[in-house]
Short mmCIF file of N, CA, C and O in Angstrom, two decimals:
data_model
loop_
_atom_site.label_atom_id
_atom_site.label_comp_id
_atom_site.label_asym_id
_atom_site.label_seq_id
_atom_site.Cartn_x
_atom_site.Cartn_y
_atom_site.Cartn_z
N MET I 1 -165.35 -46.94 92.75
CA MET I 1 -164.27 -47.69 93.31
C MET I 1 -163.50 -46.78 94.28
O MET I 1 -163.33 -45.59 94.03
N CYS I 2 -163.06 -47.33 95.38
CA CYS I 2 -162.36 -46.60 96.43
C CYS I 2 -161.13 -45.86 95.89
O CYS I 2 -160.42 -46.39 95.02
N SER I 3 -160.87 -44.66 96.39
CA SER I 3 -159.74 -43.84 95.97
C SER I 3 -158.41 -44.25 96.61
O SER I 3 -157.36 -43.76 96.21
N ALA I 4 -158.45 -45.12 97.61
CA ALA I 4 -157.20 -45.55 98.25
C ALA I 4 -156.36 -46.33 97.25
O ALA I 4 -156.88 -47.14 96.48
N ARG I 5 -155.06 -46.08 97.28
CA ARG I 5 -154.14 -46.72 96.34
C ARG I 5 -154.25 -48.25 96.42
O ARG I 5 -154.15 -48.83 97.49
N GLY I 6 -154.49 -48.86 95.27
CA GLY I 6 -154.54 -50.31 95.18
C GLY I 6 -155.85 -50.95 95.61
O GLY I 6 -156.02 -52.15 95.45
N CYS I 7 -156.77 -50.18 96.14
CA CYS I 7 -158.04 -50.75 96.61
C CYS I 7 -159.00 -50.90 95.43
O CYS I 7 -159.13 -49.99 94.61
N ARG I 8 -159.71 -52.00 95.40
CA ARG I 8 -160.68 -52.26 94.34
C ARG I 8 -162.09 -52.47 94.90
O ARG I 8 -162.98 -52.93 94.20
N GLN I 9 -162.29 -52.09 96.17
CA GLN I 9 -163.60 -52.26 96.78
C GLN I 9 -164.56 -51.16 96.32
O GLN I 9 -164.14 -50.07 95.93
N ALA I 10 -165.83 -51.45 96.43
CA ALA I 10 -166.85 -50.46 96.08
C ALA I 10 -166.81 -49.31 97.08
O ALA I 10 -166.64 -49.51 98.28
N ALA I 11 -166.94 -48.11 96.57
CA ALA I 11 -166.95 -46.92 97.43
C ALA I 11 -168.35 -46.70 97.97
O ALA I 11 -169.34 -46.83 97.25
N VAL I 12 -168.42 -46.39 99.26
CA VAL I 12 -169.72 -46.09 99.89
C VAL I 12 -169.70 -44.72 100.57
O VAL I 12 -170.73 -44.27 101.08
N TRP I 13 -168.55 -44.05 100.59
CA TRP I 13 -168.41 -42.73 101.21
C TRP I 13 -167.83 -41.73 100.22
O TRP I 13 -166.94 -42.07 99.44
N ALA I 14 -168.33 -40.51 100.26
CA ALA I 14 -167.79 -39.42 99.47
C ALA I 14 -167.15 -38.42 100.43
O ALA I 14 -167.84 -37.87 101.30
N LEU I 15 -165.85 -38.23 100.32
CA LEU I 15 -165.12 -37.28 101.16
C LEU I 15 -164.97 -36.01 100.33
O LEU I 15 -164.26 -35.98 99.31
N ARG I 16 -165.67 -34.96 100.75
CA ARG I 16 -165.67 -33.71 100.00
C ARG I 16 -164.65 -32.78 100.61
O ARG I 16 -164.65 -32.54 101.81
N TRP I 17 -163.76 -32.27 99.78
CA TRP I 17 -162.63 -31.48 100.27
C TRP I 17 -162.27 -30.38 99.29
O TRP I 17 -162.73 -30.35 98.16
N ASN I 18 -161.44 -29.47 99.77
CA ASN I 18 -160.80 -28.51 98.87
C ASN I 18 -159.52 -28.01 99.52
O ASN I 18 -159.34 -28.08 100.73
N ASN I 19 -158.62 -27.55 98.69
CA ASN I 19 -157.38 -26.95 99.15
C ASN I 19 -157.59 -25.44 99.11
O ASN I 19 -157.66 -24.85 98.03
N PRO I 20 -157.69 -24.78 100.27
CA PRO I 20 -158.01 -23.35 100.28
C PRO I 20 -156.96 -22.47 99.59
O PRO I 20 -157.26 -21.35 99.20
N LYS I 21 -155.76 -23.00 99.41
CA LYS I 21 -154.72 -22.23 98.69
C LYS I 21 -154.94 -22.26 97.18
O LYS I 21 -154.44 -21.40 96.47
N LEU I 22 -155.69 -23.26 96.71
CA LEU I 22 -155.90 -23.42 95.27
C LEU I 22 -157.33 -23.24 94.82
O LEU I 22 -157.58 -22.85 93.68
N HIS I 23 -158.30 -23.54 95.70
CA HIS I 23 -159.71 -23.58 95.29
C HIS I 23 -160.52 -22.50 96.00
O HIS I 23 -160.23 -22.15 97.14
N THR I 24 -161.58 -22.05 95.33
CA THR I 24 -162.50 -21.12 95.97
C THR I 24 -163.22 -21.85 97.11
O THR I 24 -163.34 -23.07 97.09
N PRO I 25 -163.72 -21.12 98.13
CA PRO I 25 -164.34 -21.77 99.29
C PRO I 25 -165.50 -22.70 98.95
O PRO I 25 -165.70 -23.71 99.64
N GLU I 26 -166.25 -22.42 97.90
CA GLU I 26 -167.41 -23.25 97.58
C GLU I 26 -167.06 -24.49 96.73
O GLU I 26 -167.86 -25.40 96.62
N ARG I 27 -165.87 -24.52 96.18
CA ARG I 27 -165.45 -25.66 95.35
C ARG I 27 -165.25 -26.90 96.20
O ARG I 27 -164.68 -26.85 97.28
N ARG I 28 -165.71 -28.03 95.71
CA ARG I 28 -165.52 -29.31 96.40
C ARG I 28 -164.96 -30.34 95.43
O ARG I 28 -165.52 -30.56 94.36
N LYS I 29 -163.84 -30.91 95.79
CA LYS I 29 -163.28 -32.06 95.10
C LYS I 29 -163.77 -33.27 95.88
O LYS I 29 -164.12 -33.15 97.05
N ILE I 30 -163.81 -34.42 95.26
CA ILE I 30 -164.37 -35.60 95.93
C ILE I 30 -163.43 -36.79 95.77
O ILE I 30 -163.00 -37.10 94.66
N TRP I 31 -163.13 -37.40 96.89
CA TRP I 31 -162.51 -38.72 96.92
C TRP I 31 -163.60 -39.66 97.41
O TRP I 31 -164.42 -39.27 98.25
N VAL I 32 -163.61 -40.87 96.94
CA VAL I 32 -164.57 -41.85 97.42
C VAL I 32 -163.83 -42.94 98.18
O VAL I 32 -162.68 -43.23 97.89
N ALA I 33 -164.51 -43.52 99.16
CA ALA I 33 -163.85 -44.50 100.02
C ALA I 33 -164.78 -45.66 100.35
O ALA I 33 -165.98 -45.50 100.49
N CYS I 34 -164.15 -46.82 100.53
CA CYS I 34 -164.87 -47.98 101.07
C CYS I 34 -164.85 -47.84 102.60
O CYS I 34 -164.19 -46.96 103.15
N ASP I 35 -165.57 -48.72 103.27
CA ASP I 35 -165.59 -48.67 104.74
C ASP I 35 -164.19 -48.86 105.34
O ASP I 35 -163.84 -48.22 106.32
N ASP I 36 -163.37 -49.70 104.72
CA ASP I 36 -162.04 -49.99 105.26
C ASP I 36 -161.08 -48.80 105.19
O ASP I 36 -160.19 -48.67 106.02
N HIS I 37 -161.24 -47.92 104.20
CA HIS I 37 -160.29 -46.82 104.00
C HIS I 37 -160.83 -45.44 104.35
O HIS I 37 -160.10 -44.46 104.26
N ARG I 38 -162.09 -45.36 104.74
CA ARG I 38 -162.68 -44.05 105.04
C ARG I 38 -161.87 -43.29 106.08
O ARG I 38 -161.48 -42.13 105.86
N GLU I 39 -161.60 -43.91 107.21
CA GLU I 39 -160.90 -43.22 108.30
C GLU I 39 -159.50 -42.76 107.87
O GLU I 39 -159.10 -41.64 108.16
N HIS I 40 -158.78 -43.60 107.17
CA HIS I 40 -157.43 -43.24 106.72
C HIS I 40 -157.45 -42.03 105.78
O HIS I 40 -156.66 -41.09 105.93
N LEU I 41 -158.36 -42.05 104.80
CA LEU I 41 -158.44 -40.93 103.86
C LEU I 41 -158.93 -39.65 104.53
O LEU I 41 -158.44 -38.56 104.23
N GLU I 42 -159.88 -39.78 105.47
CA GLU I 42 -160.33 -38.59 106.22
C GLU I 42 -159.18 -37.99 107.02
O GLU I 42 -159.02 -36.77 107.06
N GLU I 43 -158.39 -38.83 107.66
CA GLU I 43 -157.26 -38.35 108.45
C GLU I 43 -156.24 -37.64 107.56
O GLU I 43 -155.74 -36.57 107.90
N PHE I 44 -155.94 -38.22 106.41
CA PHE I 44 -155.00 -37.62 105.46
C PHE I 44 -155.45 -36.21 105.07
O PHE I 44 -154.67 -35.26 105.11
N LEU I 45 -156.72 -36.07 104.71
CA LEU I 45 -157.25 -34.77 104.31
C LEU I 45 -157.37 -33.80 105.49
O LEU I 45 -157.07 -32.61 105.36
N SER I 46 -157.77 -34.30 106.64
CA SER I 46 -157.93 -33.45 107.83
C SER I 46 -156.61 -32.86 108.29
O SER I 46 -156.54 -31.69 108.69
N LEU I 47 -155.55 -33.67 108.28
CA LEU I 47 -154.24 -33.18 108.72
C LEU I 47 -153.77 -32.00 107.88
O LEU I 47 -153.02 -31.15 108.35
N ARG I 48 -154.22 -31.91 106.66
CA ARG I 48 -153.85 -30.83 105.76
C ARG I 48 -154.86 -29.68 105.76
O ARG I 48 -154.68 -28.68 105.08
N GLY I 49 -155.95 -29.86 106.52
CA GLY I 49 -156.99 -28.83 106.58
C GLY I 49 -157.87 -28.80 105.35
O GLY I 49 -158.50 -27.79 105.06
N PHE I 50 -157.93 -29.92 104.61
CA PHE I 50 -158.68 -29.95 103.36
C PHE I 50 -160.08 -30.53 103.50
O PHE I 50 -160.97 -30.18 102.72
N LEU I 51 -160.32 -31.43 104.43
CA LEU I 51 -161.61 -32.13 104.53
C LEU I 51 -162.72 -31.16 104.92
O LEU I 51 -162.60 -30.42 105.88
N ARG I 52 -163.80 -31.17 104.16
CA ARG I 52 -164.96 -30.32 104.47
C ARG I 52 -166.09 -31.15 105.07
O ARG I 52 -166.70 -30.76 106.02
N ASP I 53 -166.39 -32.30 104.47
CA ASP I 53 -167.40 -33.19 105.04
C ASP I 53 -167.34 -34.56 104.37
O ASP I 53 -166.67 -34.73 103.36
N THR I 54 -168.02 -35.51 104.99
CA THR I 54 -168.10 -36.87 104.46
C THR I 54 -169.56 -37.29 104.46
O THR I 54 -170.25 -37.11 105.46
N VAL I 55 -170.01 -37.80 103.33
CA VAL I 55 -171.39 -38.27 103.21
C VAL I 55 -171.39 -39.62 102.52
O VAL I 55 -170.43 -40.00 101.86
N ARG I 56 -172.47 -40.35 102.69
CA ARG I 56 -172.62 -41.62 101.97
C ARG I 56 -172.75 -41.30 100.48
O ARG I 56 -173.35 -40.29 100.11
N THR I 57 -172.21 -42.15 99.65
CA THR I 57 -172.37 -41.93 98.21
C THR I 57 -173.86 -42.01 97.87
O THR I 57 -174.62 -42.72 98.50
N GLY I 58 -174.26 -41.21 96.92
CA GLY I 58 -175.66 -41.18 96.53
C GLY I 58 -176.47 -40.12 97.26
O GLY I 58 -177.59 -39.84 96.88
N GLU I 59 -175.92 -39.50 98.32
CA GLU I 59 -176.63 -38.43 99.00
C GLU I 59 -176.50 -37.15 98.17
O GLU I 59 -175.51 -36.97 97.47
N PRO I 60 -177.46 -36.26 98.28
CA PRO I 60 -177.39 -35.01 97.50
C PRO I 60 -176.16 -34.18 97.90
O PRO I 60 -175.73 -34.21 99.03
N ALA I 61 -175.63 -33.48 96.93
CA ALA I 61 -174.45 -32.64 97.16
C ALA I 61 -174.76 -31.43 97.91
O ALA I 61 -175.20 -30.83 98.56
#
């Protein structure tokens, strides 16, 4: 299910991120997103310098 607040759509994207102040460089946290919220969540993470990459769900890590 999408990580956007209040969204109940199926997630099709995995946004892999980390906070460099808290996590080691190889650590990846994951938010999942539907098509409607992918861009918004990517922008949120990118503005903070956290976004590392985005892949379709089900792709190898």
